[in-house]
Amino acid sequence: MELRHLRYFTAVAAHGSFQRAAETLHVTPPALSRQVKDLEEELGVTLFVRGKNLITLTDAGDTFYEEACDVLARAAQAIQRVRGAVKAETLRVGFVSSLTAGLLPAAIGKFQLSAPKVKLELSDLNPHEMSQRVAAGGLDLAIMPAGLETATPHFVWSELVHLAAVLILPRTHAMAKLKKIPPARLRGCQLRGLGRTNFPEYAPRLRTILKPFGLSPRFTDQSADSVASLFAALEANHEVVVLTEGIAEALPPTLVMRPFAPALAASVIKVGLPAVRPNPHAETFAQILREGVNRIRRKT
């Protein structure tokens, strides 16, 4: 006897008809009738009184119906408990490495100390991939730039940190000698940008923060599909790029970071969790991230 036999039997009993039960189960009436007949033969009893227009339960069928419903209910509960346990012990985190390099490693370490049995699944994604993964229900927690969260209405977003805009350039670049970069120095620079496909928000955001200074970015190239390939291009072509201070710990030794003076508008980074039944471990991780931000603020 299998669970499907019980499902077939209870469906026929509930509908009082093989035809209607077959429609709800998406099987043919003859196939359903055979399955119920097999069940009766296995039990050695007749479960139904089969009339022309109505099918009713026998006394044995009535007793078995209660038991079958109870078995199916307990099976469904067991499945939900197992699925819930697996989900609760796995935390799927999506992040943008260029924004979280200075914050995420410490948060991961602290979380693993507090919940050593929880498996962390970390996904380094560009904002476009992040939106897709969130929409598909593939993440328990996401960290991404503000402005992109509107595409994920089933997530609840809160502000995590403001990241200052900075200039990344080769250590041998002439402007690397400056402690702070006047925005006007970007005029005429060999300015490289992140790729349009993976980072569609990059160029519009840069135009917005440069506009108050009468500047408009002119890119020599916007084909970099990752931060790593961007860094390699900066070194090879002696170019510069505007990113956020969150990238600091990911910089190779051949590149340096310089703040702007006067400062460009900061980027707001948000953390998001599902609006309905968030993973409890995600809430813990989000709180650890916020505590990390507060510690950094106290040091500055």
Coordinates of C-alpha atoms in Angstrom, one line a residue, residues 80-228:
Q80 CA 6.7 20.1 6.2
R81 CA 8.8 19.5 9.4
V82 CA 11.6 17.9 7.4
R83 CA 11.6 20.7 4.8
G84 CA 11.4 23.3 7.5
A85 CA 14.3 21.8 9.3
V86 CA 16.5 21.7 6.2
K87 CA 15.7 25.2 5.3
A88 CA 16.3 26.5 8.9
E89 CA 19.8 24.9 8.9
T90 CA 20.8 26.6 5.7
L91 CA 21.2 30.3 5.2
R92 CA 21.5 31.6 1.6
V93 CA 23.1 35.0 1.4
G94 CA 23.5 37.1 -1.7
F95 CA 25.9 40.0 -1.8
V96 CA 27.8 42.4 -4.1
S97 CA 31.5 42.0 -3.2
S98 CA 32.4 45.5 -4.2
L99 CA 30.0 46.8 -1.6
T100 CA 30.6 44.4 1.3
A101 CA 34.3 43.6 1.2
G102 CA 34.9 45.5 4.4
L103 CA 31.9 44.2 6.3
L104 CA 31.0 40.7 5.3
P105 CA 34.0 38.6 6.4
A106 CA 33.7 39.7 10.1
A107 CA 29.9 39.1 10.0
I108 CA 30.4 35.6 8.6
G109 CA 33.0 34.8 11.3
K110 CA 30.7 36.0 14.1
F111 CA 27.7 34.2 12.7
Q112 CA 29.5 30.9 12.3
L113 CA 30.6 31.1 16.0
S114 CA 27.0 31.8 17.1
A115 CA 25.4 29.1 14.8
P116 CA 28.1 26.5 13.9
K117 CA 25.6 24.0 12.6
V118 CA 24.1 26.3 10.1
K119 CA 25.4 25.9 6.5
L120 CA 26.1 29.3 4.9
E121 CA 25.6 29.4 1.1
L122 CA 27.3 32.6 -0.1
S123 CA 26.6 34.0 -3.6
D124 CA 28.7 36.8 -5.0
L125 CA 26.3 38.4 -7.5
N126 CA 26.0 41.5 -9.5
P127 CA 22.9 43.6 -8.9
H128 CA 21.1 42.2 -11.9
E129 CA 21.7 38.6 -10.8
M130 CA 20.7 39.5 -7.3
S131 CA 17.3 40.8 -8.4
Q132 CA 16.7 37.6 -10.4
R133 CA 17.7 35.3 -7.5
V134 CA 15.5 37.2 -5.0
A135 CA 12.5 37.1 -7.3
A136 CA 13.0 33.4 -7.8
G137 CA 13.0 32.8 -4.0
G138 CA 16.6 31.7 -4.1
L139 CA 17.9 33.8 -1.2
D140 CA 17.2 34.2 2.5
L141 CA 19.1 37.5 2.8
A142 CA 20.3 39.9 0.2
I143 CA 22.7 42.9 0.3
M144 CA 22.4 45.3 -2.6
P145 CA 22.4 49.0 -3.5
A146 CA 19.3 51.1 -2.8
G147 CA 17.1 51.8 -5.8
L148 CA 17.1 48.2 -7.1
E149 CA 14.9 46.8 -4.3
T150 CA 11.7 48.0 -6.0
A151 CA 11.9 44.9 -8.3
T152 CA 11.5 42.6 -5.3
P153 CA 8.3 43.7 -3.5
H154 CA 8.1 40.4 -1.6
F155 CA 11.3 41.3 0.3
V156 CA 11.4 43.8 3.2
W157 CA 14.4 46.1 2.9
S158 CA 16.1 48.3 5.5
E159 CA 19.1 50.6 5.3
L160 CA 22.3 49.0 6.3
V161 CA 25.1 51.6 5.6
H162 CA 26.1 54.6 3.5
L163 CA 29.3 54.1 1.5
A164 CA 31.3 57.1 0.3
A165 CA 32.3 57.3 -3.4
V166 CA 36.1 56.9 -3.9
L167 CA 38.5 56.8 -6.7
I168 CA 40.4 53.6 -7.4
L169 CA 43.6 54.0 -9.4
P170 CA 47.0 52.4 -10.0
R171 CA 49.6 53.1 -7.4
T172 CA 51.8 54.5 -10.1
H173 CA 49.2 57.0 -11.4
A174 CA 50.0 60.7 -11.0
M175 CA 46.9 61.3 -8.9
A176 CA 47.8 58.6 -6.4
K177 CA 50.1 61.1 -4.8
L178 CA 47.1 63.1 -3.7
K179 CA 45.5 62.3 -0.3
K180 CA 42.1 63.5 -1.6
I181 CA 40.9 63.9 -5.1
P182 CA 39.0 67.1 -6.2
P183 CA 36.1 65.9 -8.4
A184 CA 37.2 68.4 -11.1
R185 CA 40.3 66.2 -11.6
L186 CA 38.1 63.6 -13.2
R187 CA 37.6 65.9 -16.2
G188 CA 39.9 64.5 -19.0
C189 CA 40.7 61.3 -17.0
Q190 CA 40.9 57.9 -18.5
L191 CA 37.8 56.7 -16.7
R192 CA 36.7 53.1 -16.9
G193 CA 33.3 51.8 -15.8
L194 CA 31.6 48.6 -14.8
G195 CA 29.8 46.7 -17.6
R196 CA 26.3 47.7 -18.6
T197 CA 24.9 44.2 -18.7
N198 CA 25.8 43.1 -15.2
F199 CA 25.8 46.6 -13.6
P200 CA 23.1 48.6 -15.4
E201 CA 22.8 50.9 -12.5
Y202 CA 26.4 52.0 -12.4
A203 CA 26.6 54.6 -15.1
P204 CA 23.3 56.4 -14.3
R205 CA 24.3 56.5 -10.6
L206 CA 27.7 58.0 -11.5
R207 CA 26.1 60.6 -13.7
T208 CA 23.8 61.6 -10.8
I209 CA 26.6 62.1 -8.3
L210 CA 28.9 64.0 -10.7
K211 CA 26.2 66.3 -12.0
P212 CA 26.4 68.8 -9.1
F213 CA 30.1 69.3 -10.0
G214 CA 29.3 70.0 -13.6
L215 CA 30.8 66.7 -14.7
S216 CA 29.5 64.0 -17.0
P217 CA 31.5 60.7 -17.1
R218 CA 33.1 59.8 -20.3
F219 CA 34.2 56.1 -20.2
T220 CA 37.0 54.7 -22.2
D221 CA 35.4 51.3 -21.7
Q222 CA 32.4 49.7 -20.0
S223 CA 32.9 46.0 -20.7
A224 CA 34.1 44.7 -17.3
D225 CA 31.7 42.0 -16.2
S226 CA 33.2 41.7 -12.7
V227 CA 35.2 43.8 -10.3
A228 CA 38.2 41.5 -10.8

